[in-house]
Amino acid sequence: MGQLSGPTDPTADAHWEHQQPRKGFFTDTSICIGCKACEVACKEWNHNPSDGNLELLGSSYDNTGALGANTWRHVAFIEQGQERITEARESGRALVNLGMPGIGPPGAAAPTGPDLAEVDTTPPDTADFRWLMSSDVCKHCTHAGCLDVCPTGALFRTEFGTVVVQDDVCNGCGTCVAGCPFGVIERRSDGTAVVAAQREDQHAEHPAVPNVGVAQKCTLCYDRLVADEAPACAKACPTTSIKFGNHDDMVETARERVAGLHAQGLTEARLYGANELDGVGGTGSVFLLLDEPEVYGLPPDPRVPTADLPQMYRRAGMAVAGMVAAAAVAFLGGRA
Amino acid sequence: MTHSEFDSFRPPEPPRRRRPGGKRGTGRRDSGDGSREMSMVPEPEFTSYYGRPVVKPAPWGDEVAAYLFLGGVAAGSALLGLGGQLTRRPALCRNARLSALTAVSLGAAALVKDLGRPERFLNMLRTIKVTSPMSVGSWILSAFSVGAAVSAAAEIDRISRARLPLGPLRTLLQAAEGPAGFEAAFFAGPLAAYTAVLLGDTATPTWNAAHEELPFVFVSSAALASAGLAMITTPVHEAGPARKLAVLGVVGDVVAMRVMEHRMDPVAAEPLHQGKAGTMLKWSERLAAAGGLGTLQGGGNRAMAAASGLALLAASALTRFGVMEAGLSSARDPRYTIEPQKNRLAARRAAGITGDSITTAR
Ligand code: SF4
Ligand code: SF4
Ligand code: SF4
């Protein structure tokens, strides 16, 4: 059993002998144009069936809705007015002023960005309207709730530090679905592959929905990584909003980018998942966001549930002792 | 901020989600001019992505709730069976052993049925993973079932006057039934308690917030349910210990539930009081109290004992279905994920802990 929480190297924790550097994404939402090429490329490459009934969800240009068994990249669209933009800028500035410690040896944690508390960064051009677009994906957590609670070992940690389901091992118990603090992994149900009527013939030739009844999520294109290829989504992204590479480089790139945006007065920019001291030990997929995480449907303070597992087992042990004691009292307390 | 003629082709605005308490001002929302720029202006307390859930509810249906109940009944019954075995109460011992086997078999069948791939249920025993309460639980369930099956088989053989075609195995069975009763009883407590860890060890807000006290609720519920069943099946002169266990279980259940609700995050506790879950849990407490009182007052009367036992079984089933439903509904509403998390993050920051946020400025 590896470490349950805190900073660690997940690949070493999983006892891989021939480790690869940990791979990850840096998704820079500030340059995402919402083209959804990543969503499409992911579906194509992984043969994922369609979701739902092609209905419009009434949420801007997002008719996908959420990550799920069949959607491993999801582009969120958020429309905001000036008031909210100002608020986002304020909340970002508050974050800067918190003086969040950098990562690394405490002494060497020199601030990377300019000290914004003193500079007048009043942006000259607070737009009166903006669209936020963000391509969400599995976080490939350092401490992955889904992997920890999986009873069959279907979910495993790859040599690249990512988290992958073995389709032929998973028995669809669904524990991982509840274990993920980000709502990513889902059990694939049948009957979701609804196809447009006029293309029925064309689709009839396709194989039935694969892997029905088992848990499904982004594999960080494990099949491509082992062939030294970049994941399909990153390759398809036309703006380099999705960057793929070694996790360390990704985090560094993210830090540089957010410092650059801050220097332009865009204090609303912030990183999500770049802190290895957070509740999941840092994520393999790092994001640059322009508002609070919950605006994008991300949890504001996720914590891997297994971090508290030793305490849960202790409490359960006490409860067991209580139950046995009650039974003993019931029998020993003289004949009623 | 344009208003073009094409705006009229946009799909209608979805109704905004309200907090269940309905505390929000809604003035600016209903401008009804088709412009959607204001739609994501945040509510001061709580923002979400179009009201969609942040975490996903476990894909667990009524089968799993039924298993929580049946597993509890089986566990308590094994303890009663061992007690009957040790204190020479043959009817109590026999009935409890048979109850344990029946309940655990039905429960296991329900669990398998709920799998996405039932034919792969044996994969549960492919590995032992302590980080997975489901894995630990599968092993507990298997070990328990062995003892429950052997001791119940001995009883069945006795009832059928040695007509089971056992041959020389009969001696073996008779020698094994005592130890088997011990073995089942050894795994009984863990069987009753692990399901609480299974629910607690999830990102489902209400279950996770309840993880400290849920094991106590579940073992109490198991005790009162199995005692209730024994009071139904067993003549009163042998059911004395069952009556005592029932009363202890009721006290434990009511107290543990109250303490749990009190110590939980107040927002995450709300689903325990609302909707279907709220109704079930309210009735669960009432029935448990009624069953407990009935046991105390009229446990010596067979009809009264059976009625009380029935109330206790119903109370336990309602507890399990209620807790299950409360958790699933807490996962379906983003508020229960976002608000407690924002509050605890703010509390840590107020306490000067600023280094452990997932959102950072650099
Ligand atoms: S985001 Fe969820 S599904 Fe992805 S690795 Fe983390 S816990 Fe698992
Ligand atoms: S559904 Fe599959 S991957 Fe998920 S926990 Fe169960 S066995 Fe593991
Ligand atoms: S890495 Fe591969 S599986 Fe994951 S979202 Fe990108 S394309 Fe899909």
mmCIF file of C-alpha atoms and ligand atoms in Angstrom, chain A residues 25 38 41-43 45-46 72-73 137 140 217-221 224 231-234, ligand 3:
data_model
loop_
_atom_site.group_PDB
_atom_site.id
_atom_site.type_symbol
_atom_site.label_atom_id
_atom_site.label_comp_id
_atom_site.label_asym_id
_atom_site.label_seq_id
_atom_site.Cartn_x
_atom_site.Cartn_y
_atom_site.Cartn_z
ATOM 1 C CA PHE A 25 -1.574 17.898 -19.199
ATOM 2 C CA CYS A 38 -10.352 17.578 -28.359
ATOM 3 C CA ALA A 41 -10.546 13.488 -31.332
ATOM 4 C CA CYS A 42 -10.993 11.661 -28.048
ATOM 5 C CA LYS A 43 -14.235 10.053 -29.144
ATOM 6 C CA TRP A 45 -9.553 7.571 -31.047
ATOM 7 C CA ASN A 46 -11.208 5.707 -28.207
ATOM 8 C CA TRP A 72 -13.559 11.836 -21.620
ATOM 9 C CA ARG A 73 -12.927 15.420 -22.688
ATOM 10 C CA VAL A 137 -10.555 15.883 -18.395
ATOM 11 C CA HIS A 140 -4.989 11.614 -13.097
ATOM 12 C CA LYS A 217 -12.720 7.353 -18.248
ATOM 13 C CA CYS A 218 -9.757 9.062 -19.922
ATOM 14 C CA THR A 219 -6.745 6.771 -20.157
ATOM 15 C CA LEU A 220 -4.452 9.666 -21.012
ATOM 16 C CA CYS A 221 -4.291 7.687 -24.240
ATOM 17 C CA ARG A 224 -0.597 6.149 -27.584
ATOM 18 C CA PRO A 231 -2.673 11.911 -26.628
ATOM 19 C CA ALA A 232 -5.270 12.434 -29.317
ATOM 20 C CA CYS A 233 -6.838 15.463 -27.651
ATOM 21 C CA ALA A 234 -3.556 17.321 -27.230
HETATM 22 S S1 SF4 C 3 -5.796 11.758 -23.281
HETATM 23 FE FE1 SF4 C 3 -6.806 10.454 -24.765
HETATM 24 S S2 SF4 C 3 -8.411 9.452 -23.581
HETATM 25 FE FE2 SF4 C 3 -7.771 11.230 -22.394
HETATM 26 S S3 SF4 C 3 -9.118 12.902 -23.023
HETATM 27 FE FE3 SF4 C 3 -7.300 13.029 -24.319
HETATM 28 S S4 SF4 C 3 -7.862 11.865 -26.154
HETATM 29 FE FE4 SF4 C 3 -9.312 11.286 -24.549
#
